[in-house]
Amino acid sequence: MNKLKQAMCWQLAGLAILFTFITPAIAQKYPVRPIRVVVGFIAGGTIDATARLVAQTLHETWGQTVVVDNRPGVGGNLGAAIVAKANADGYTLLMTSPGPVAINPSLMKLPYNPRTELAPITLVAFGPNVLVVPMSSAATSLKEFIALARGSSKRLSYGSSGLGSTPHLSTELLKMMANVDMVHVPYKGSNQAAIDLIAARIDLMIVSAPTVLGHIRAQRLRALGVTSLERISVLSDVPTFNEAGVPGYEAGAWWGMMAPGGTPAELIHKLQQAIAASLKTAEVSSRILASGAIPVGNNPRAFGEYIEKETSKWAAVIKRARITLE
């Protein structure tokens, strides 16, 4: 028995040594076949456009086909589940927003564990939210809007792209930090909410800047504040919430690349390096900045820590606001 155990130990040690040499070799040759980037939302949105931009840059870097596969459903969970259950070989990736990995765990039972079955690669871009009101609104600043909300004889209403969405939670966070009360009107998407906001059927929306940038420039909507800690270049005349009277407020959409849990660190590193390098190029960074977002490209550890921070923040908001999907 002792000899059998000893032999098994030697075999395991040998496999470990072999794997140590094989993994870097695989990473060096990677990719040798097409890569699939799963997006858990319909084509045409900001996350889809970001995924396609990254896919094109990876194709140009490696000369290998990179395909974007839209798998919409259950707030992005369907796409995340596909990647979570995929082979951890670097050929199936996920472009995610906060929902599937940082918000939905506090709202519903998931068919995957985002902490163990998905591995962070890099935060591709951060999309600051912007608070917009109809052009007919009496408020011309965030301070004026907060005063209006507090003093109105009727509760003001705000729109979002749905229960548990980033715009929904961002506005609930504002309600808590500014001590105001408003009625939530959920829509099936931000574009539908924007149409009703332009018509003044609702009073307010906090939404990612790329979604309403065209409406702001066309003077169909008025921007009162951006939710990043610093002003953004495409709306440089719009103050941050910190400047406008809600200190410490920060929220926004973001888009990051992830892989199945257990993907070799060498492959994760190679992917992160390639994506980060592309984000530094003038062409890619200018396209992201022009949309109202900010390119990032941090390392896997920093992205993982960011996801944990986001998860904790939104879990607290969901609990305090008593948000449920029932």
Coordinates of C-alpha atoms in Angstrom, one line a residue:
M1 CA 0.0 0.0 0.0
N2 CA 2.8 2.4 0.9
K3 CA 4.5 1.6 -2.5
L4 CA 1.2 2.3 -4.3
K5 CA 0.8 5.6 -2.5
Q6 CA 4.3 6.5 -3.2
A7 CA 3.9 5.7 -6.9
M8 CA 0.7 7.8 -7.1
C9 CA 2.5 10.7 -5.5
W10 CA 5.3 10.5 -8.0
Q11 CA 2.7 10.4 -10.8
L12 CA 0.9 13.4 -9.5
A13 CA 4.1 15.3 -9.1
G14 CA 5.1 14.4 -12.7
L15 CA 1.8 15.7 -14.0
A16 CA 2.2 18.9 -12.1
I17 CA 5.6 19.5 -13.6
L18 CA 4.3 18.6 -17.0
F19 CA 1.4 21.0 -16.7
T20 CA 3.9 23.7 -15.6
F21 CA 5.7 23.5 -18.9
I22 CA 2.6 22.8 -21.1
T23 CA 0.6 25.8 -20.0
P24 CA 3.1 28.5 -21.0
A25 CA 3.5 26.7 -24.3
I26 CA -0.2 26.8 -24.9
A27 CA -0.4 30.5 -24.0
Q28 CA 2.5 31.2 -26.4
K29 CA 0.7 29.7 -29.3
Y30 CA -2.8 31.0 -28.4
P31 CA -5.0 31.5 -30.2
V32 CA -4.9 28.8 -32.8
R33 CA -8.7 28.9 -33.7
P34 CA -11.6 31.4 -33.6
I35 CA -12.5 33.0 -30.3
R36 CA -16.2 33.6 -29.3
V37 CA -17.1 36.7 -27.3
V38 CA -20.6 36.2 -25.8
V39 CA -22.7 39.3 -25.1
G40 CA -25.8 38.7 -23.0
F41 CA -27.7 41.5 -24.6
I42 CA -29.2 42.3 -28.1
A43 CA -27.1 43.7 -30.9
G44 CA -26.9 47.4 -31.3
G45 CA -26.4 48.5 -27.7
T46 CA -23.4 50.1 -26.1
I47 CA -22.0 46.8 -24.7
D48 CA -22.4 45.2 -28.0
A49 CA -20.6 48.0 -29.8
T50 CA -17.8 47.8 -27.2
A51 CA -17.5 44.0 -27.6
R52 CA -17.3 44.4 -31.4
L53 CA -14.6 47.0 -31.1
V54 CA -12.5 44.8 -28.8
A55 CA -13.1 41.8 -31.1
Q56 CA -11.8 43.7 -34.1
T57 CA -8.7 44.8 -32.3
L58 CA -8.0 41.2 -31.1
H59 CA -8.4 40.0 -34.7
E60 CA -6.0 42.7 -35.9
T61 CA -3.5 41.8 -33.2
W62 CA -3.5 38.0 -33.6
G63 CA -4.9 37.5 -37.2
Q64 CA -7.4 35.1 -35.7
T65 CA -11.2 35.3 -36.2
V66 CA -13.0 36.8 -33.1
V67 CA -16.8 36.5 -33.3
V68 CA -19.4 38.3 -31.2
D69 CA -22.3 36.0 -30.2
N70 CA -25.3 37.9 -28.8
R71 CA -27.3 35.7 -26.3
P72 CA -29.8 38.1 -24.7
G73 CA -32.0 37.0 -21.8
V74 CA -32.7 37.3 -18.1
G75 CA -30.8 40.6 -17.7
G76 CA -27.6 39.2 -19.2
N77 CA -27.6 36.0 -17.1
L78 CA -28.1 33.7 -20.1
G79 CA -24.9 34.9 -21.7
A80 CA -23.0 34.7 -18.5
A81 CA -24.2 31.2 -17.8
I82 CA -23.0 30.0 -21.3
V83 CA -19.5 31.3 -20.6
A84 CA -19.5 30.0 -17.0
K85 CA -20.1 26.5 -18.2
A86 CA -17.8 26.7 -21.2
N87 CA -14.4 25.1 -21.5
A88 CA -11.7 27.1 -19.7
D89 CA -9.4 27.3 -22.7
G90 CA -9.6 31.0 -23.7
Y91 CA -11.8 30.4 -26.7
T92 CA -15.1 31.5 -25.1
L93 CA -15.2 34.9 -23.4
L94 CA -17.8 37.1 -21.9
M95 CA -18.3 40.9 -22.3
T96 CA -20.3 41.7 -19.3
S97 CA -22.0 44.7 -17.7
P98 CA -22.6 45.1 -13.9
G99 CA -25.9 43.1 -14.0
P100 CA -24.8 39.5 -14.4
V101 CA -21.9 39.7 -12.0
A102 CA -22.5 42.5 -9.5
I103 CA -26.2 43.2 -9.3
N104 CA -28.2 40.1 -10.2
P105 CA -26.6 38.0 -7.4
S106 CA -28.6 40.2 -4.9
L107 CA -31.8 40.0 -6.9
M108 CA -32.2 36.4 -8.0
K109 CA -30.9 32.8 -7.8
L110 CA -28.3 32.4 -10.6
P111 CA -27.5 29.3 -12.6
Y112 CA -23.8 30.1 -12.1
N113 CA -21.5 31.5 -9.4
P114 CA -19.9 34.7 -10.7
R115 CA -17.2 34.5 -8.1
T116 CA -16.0 31.0 -9.0
E117 CA -17.2 30.2 -12.5
L118 CA -16.1 33.5 -14.1
A119 CA -12.6 34.9 -14.1
P120 CA -11.9 38.6 -14.5
I121 CA -9.7 39.6 -17.4
T122 CA -10.0 43.4 -17.6
L123 CA -12.4 46.3 -17.1
V124 CA -12.6 47.6 -20.7
A125 CA -14.5 50.8 -20.2
F126 CA -16.5 52.8 -17.6
G127 CA -19.6 54.6 -18.8
P128 CA -20.5 57.4 -16.4
N129 CA -24.2 58.0 -15.9
V130 CA -25.7 61.4 -16.6
L131 CA -28.8 62.9 -14.9
V132 CA -31.1 64.3 -17.6
V133 CA -34.5 66.1 -17.4
P134 CA -36.9 67.4 -20.1
M135 CA -36.1 70.8 -21.6
S136 CA -39.3 72.0 -20.0
S137 CA -38.2 71.2 -16.5
A138 CA -37.9 74.1 -14.1
A139 CA -34.6 72.7 -12.8
T140 CA -31.5 74.0 -14.5
S141 CA -29.0 72.4 -12.0
L142 CA -28.9 69.4 -9.8
K143 CA -29.3 71.5 -6.6
E144 CA -32.5 73.0 -8.1
F145 CA -33.8 69.6 -9.1
I146 CA -33.3 68.2 -5.5
A147 CA -35.0 71.3 -4.1
L148 CA -37.9 70.8 -6.6
A149 CA -38.2 67.1 -5.6
R150 CA -38.3 67.9 -1.9
G151 CA -40.8 70.8 -2.3
S152 CA -43.1 69.4 -4.9
S153 CA -46.7 68.7 -3.9
K154 CA -46.6 65.5 -5.9
R155 CA -43.8 62.9 -6.0
L156 CA -41.7 63.3 -9.1
S157 CA -41.2 60.2 -11.3
Y158 CA -38.0 58.8 -12.8
G159 CA -37.6 56.2 -15.6
S160 CA -35.1 53.4 -16.0
S161 CA -34.4 50.5 -18.3
G162 CA -36.0 48.1 -15.8
L163 CA -36.1 46.7 -12.3
G164 CA -32.6 46.2 -10.9
S165 CA -31.0 47.9 -13.9
T166 CA -28.0 50.2 -13.4
P167 CA -30.2 53.4 -14.0
H168 CA -32.7 52.1 -11.5
L169 CA -30.2 51.5 -8.7
S170 CA -28.3 54.7 -9.5
T171 CA -31.4 56.7 -9.0
E172 CA -32.2 54.9 -5.8
L173 CA -28.7 55.7 -4.6
L174 CA -29.4 59.4 -5.3
K175 CA -32.6 59.2 -3.4
M176 CA -30.8 57.9 -0.4
M177 CA -27.8 60.3 -0.5
A178 CA -29.9 63.4 -1.3
N179 CA -32.9 62.5 0.9
V180 CA -35.5 62.8 -1.8
D181 CA -38.4 60.6 -2.7
M182 CA -39.5 59.8 -6.3
V183 CA -41.6 57.2 -8.1
H184 CA -39.9 54.6 -10.2
V185 CA -41.3 54.0 -13.7
P186 CA -39.6 50.9 -15.3
Y187 CA -39.3 50.6 -19.0
K188 CA -38.2 47.7 -21.3
G189 CA -35.1 49.8 -22.3
S190 CA -33.4 53.1 -21.8
N191 CA -34.4 54.3 -25.3
Q192 CA -38.1 54.0 -24.5
A193 CA -37.6 55.8 -21.2
A194 CA -35.7 58.6 -23.0
I195 CA -38.6 59.1 -25.5
D196 CA -41.1 59.6 -22.6
L197 CA -38.6 61.9 -20.8
I198 CA -38.3 64.1 -23.9
A199 CA -42.1 64.3 -23.9
A200 CA -42.1 65.1 -20.1
R201 CA -44.2 62.1 -19.2
I202 CA -41.6 61.4 -16.5
D203 CA -39.4 63.9 -14.7
L204 CA -35.9 62.4 -14.6
M205 CA -33.6 59.7 -15.7
I206 CA -30.1 58.7 -14.7
V207 CA -28.6 56.7 -17.6
S208 CA -25.3 56.0 -19.2
A209 CA -24.0 59.0 -21.2
P210 CA -23.7 57.2 -24.5
T211 CA -27.5 56.4 -24.4
V212 CA -28.6 60.1 -24.3
L213 CA -25.6 62.0 -25.7
G214 CA -27.3 62.7 -29.0
H215 CA -30.5 64.0 -27.2
I216 CA -28.4 66.3 -25.1
R217 CA -26.5 67.7 -28.1
A218 CA -29.8 68.2 -30.0
Q219 CA -31.2 70.0 -26.9
R220 CA -34.0 67.5 -26.5
L221 CA -32.8 66.8 -22.9
R222 CA -31.0 68.9 -20.3
A223 CA -28.0 67.3 -18.5
L224 CA -27.7 68.4 -14.8
G225 CA -24.8 66.2 -13.6
V226 CA -22.5 63.3 -14.4
T227 CA -22.0 60.5 -11.9
S228 CA -18.2 60.0 -12.4
L229 CA -15.7 61.6 -10.0
E230 CA -14.3 63.7 -12.8
R231 CA -16.1 65.5 -15.7
I232 CA -16.1 63.7 -19.0
S233 CA -14.7 65.2 -22.2
V234 CA -17.9 64.9 -24.3
L235 CA -19.9 66.8 -21.6
S236 CA -17.2 69.0 -20.2
D237 CA -19.6 71.8 -19.2
V238 CA -21.7 69.4 -17.1
P239 CA -20.6 69.2 -13.4
T240 CA -20.1 66.0 -11.5
F241 CA -22.6 65.1 -8.7
N242 CA -19.8 65.9 -6.2
E243 CA -19.5 69.5 -7.7
A244 CA -23.3 69.8 -7.9
G245 CA -24.1 69.1 -4.3
V246 CA -24.1 65.3 -3.7
P247 CA -20.6 64.6 -2.4
G248 CA -19.3 61.1 -2.6
Y249 CA -21.7 59.9 -5.2
E250 CA -20.3 57.7 -7.9
A251 CA -22.1 55.3 -10.2
G252 CA -22.2 54.2 -13.7
A253 CA -22.3 51.5 -16.3
W254 CA -19.2 49.5 -17.2
W255 CA -18.2 46.8 -19.6
G256 CA -15.6 44.1 -18.8
M257 CA -14.1 41.0 -20.3
M258 CA -14.3 37.7 -18.4
A259 CA -13.4 34.1 -19.0
P260 CA -14.7 30.8 -17.6
G261 CA -13.4 30.1 -14.1
G262 CA -10.2 28.0 -14.2
T263 CA -8.9 29.5 -17.4
P264 CA -5.0 29.3 -17.1
A265 CA -3.5 32.5 -15.7
E266 CA -1.2 32.7 -18.7
L267 CA -4.1 32.9 -21.1
I268 CA -5.8 35.5 -18.9
H269 CA -2.6 37.6 -18.9
K270 CA -2.2 37.4 -22.7
L271 CA -5.8 38.5 -23.2
Q272 CA -5.5 41.3 -20.7
Q273 CA -2.3 42.6 -22.3
A274 CA -3.7 42.6 -25.8
I275 CA -6.9 44.4 -24.8
A276 CA -5.1 46.9 -22.6
A277 CA -2.7 47.7 -25.5
S278 CA -5.6 48.2 -27.9
L279 CA -7.3 50.6 -25.5
K280 CA -4.2 52.8 -25.5
T281 CA -4.3 53.3 -29.3
A282 CA -5.6 56.6 -30.6
E283 CA -8.2 55.0 -32.7
V284 CA -9.8 52.8 -30.1
S285 CA -9.5 55.2 -27.2
S286 CA -11.0 58.1 -29.2
R287 CA -14.0 56.0 -30.2
I288 CA -14.7 55.0 -26.6
L289 CA -14.2 58.6 -25.4
A290 CA -16.4 59.9 -28.2
S291 CA -19.3 57.7 -26.9
G292 CA -19.0 59.3 -23.5
A293 CA -17.2 56.3 -21.9
I294 CA -13.7 56.1 -20.4
P295 CA -11.3 53.3 -21.5
V296 CA -9.6 51.4 -18.6
G297 CA -7.8 48.2 -19.3
N298 CA -6.7 47.3 -15.7
N299 CA -5.3 44.0 -14.6
P300 CA -7.3 40.9 -13.6
R301 CA -6.8 41.4 -9.9
A302 CA -7.9 45.1 -10.0
F303 CA -10.9 44.2 -12.1
G304 CA -11.9 41.4 -9.6
E305 CA -11.6 43.8 -6.7
Y306 CA -13.7 46.4 -8.6
I307 CA -16.4 43.8 -9.1
E308 CA -16.4 42.9 -5.4
K309 CA -16.7 46.6 -4.5
E310 CA -19.6 47.0 -7.0
T311 CA -21.3 43.9 -5.7
S312 CA -21.2 45.2 -2.1
K313 CA -22.4 48.7 -3.0
W314 CA -25.4 47.5 -5.0
A315 CA -26.3 44.8 -2.5
A316 CA -26.6 47.5 0.1
V317 CA -28.8 49.7 -2.1
I318 CA -31.1 46.8 -3.1
K319 CA -31.5 45.8 0.6
R320 CA -32.2 49.4 1.8
A321 CA -34.6 50.1 -1.1
R322 CA -36.3 46.7 -0.7
I323 CA -36.0 46.0 -4.4
T324 CA -37.4 42.7 -5.5
L325 CA -38.2 41.3 -8.9
E326 CA -41.5 39.7 -7.8

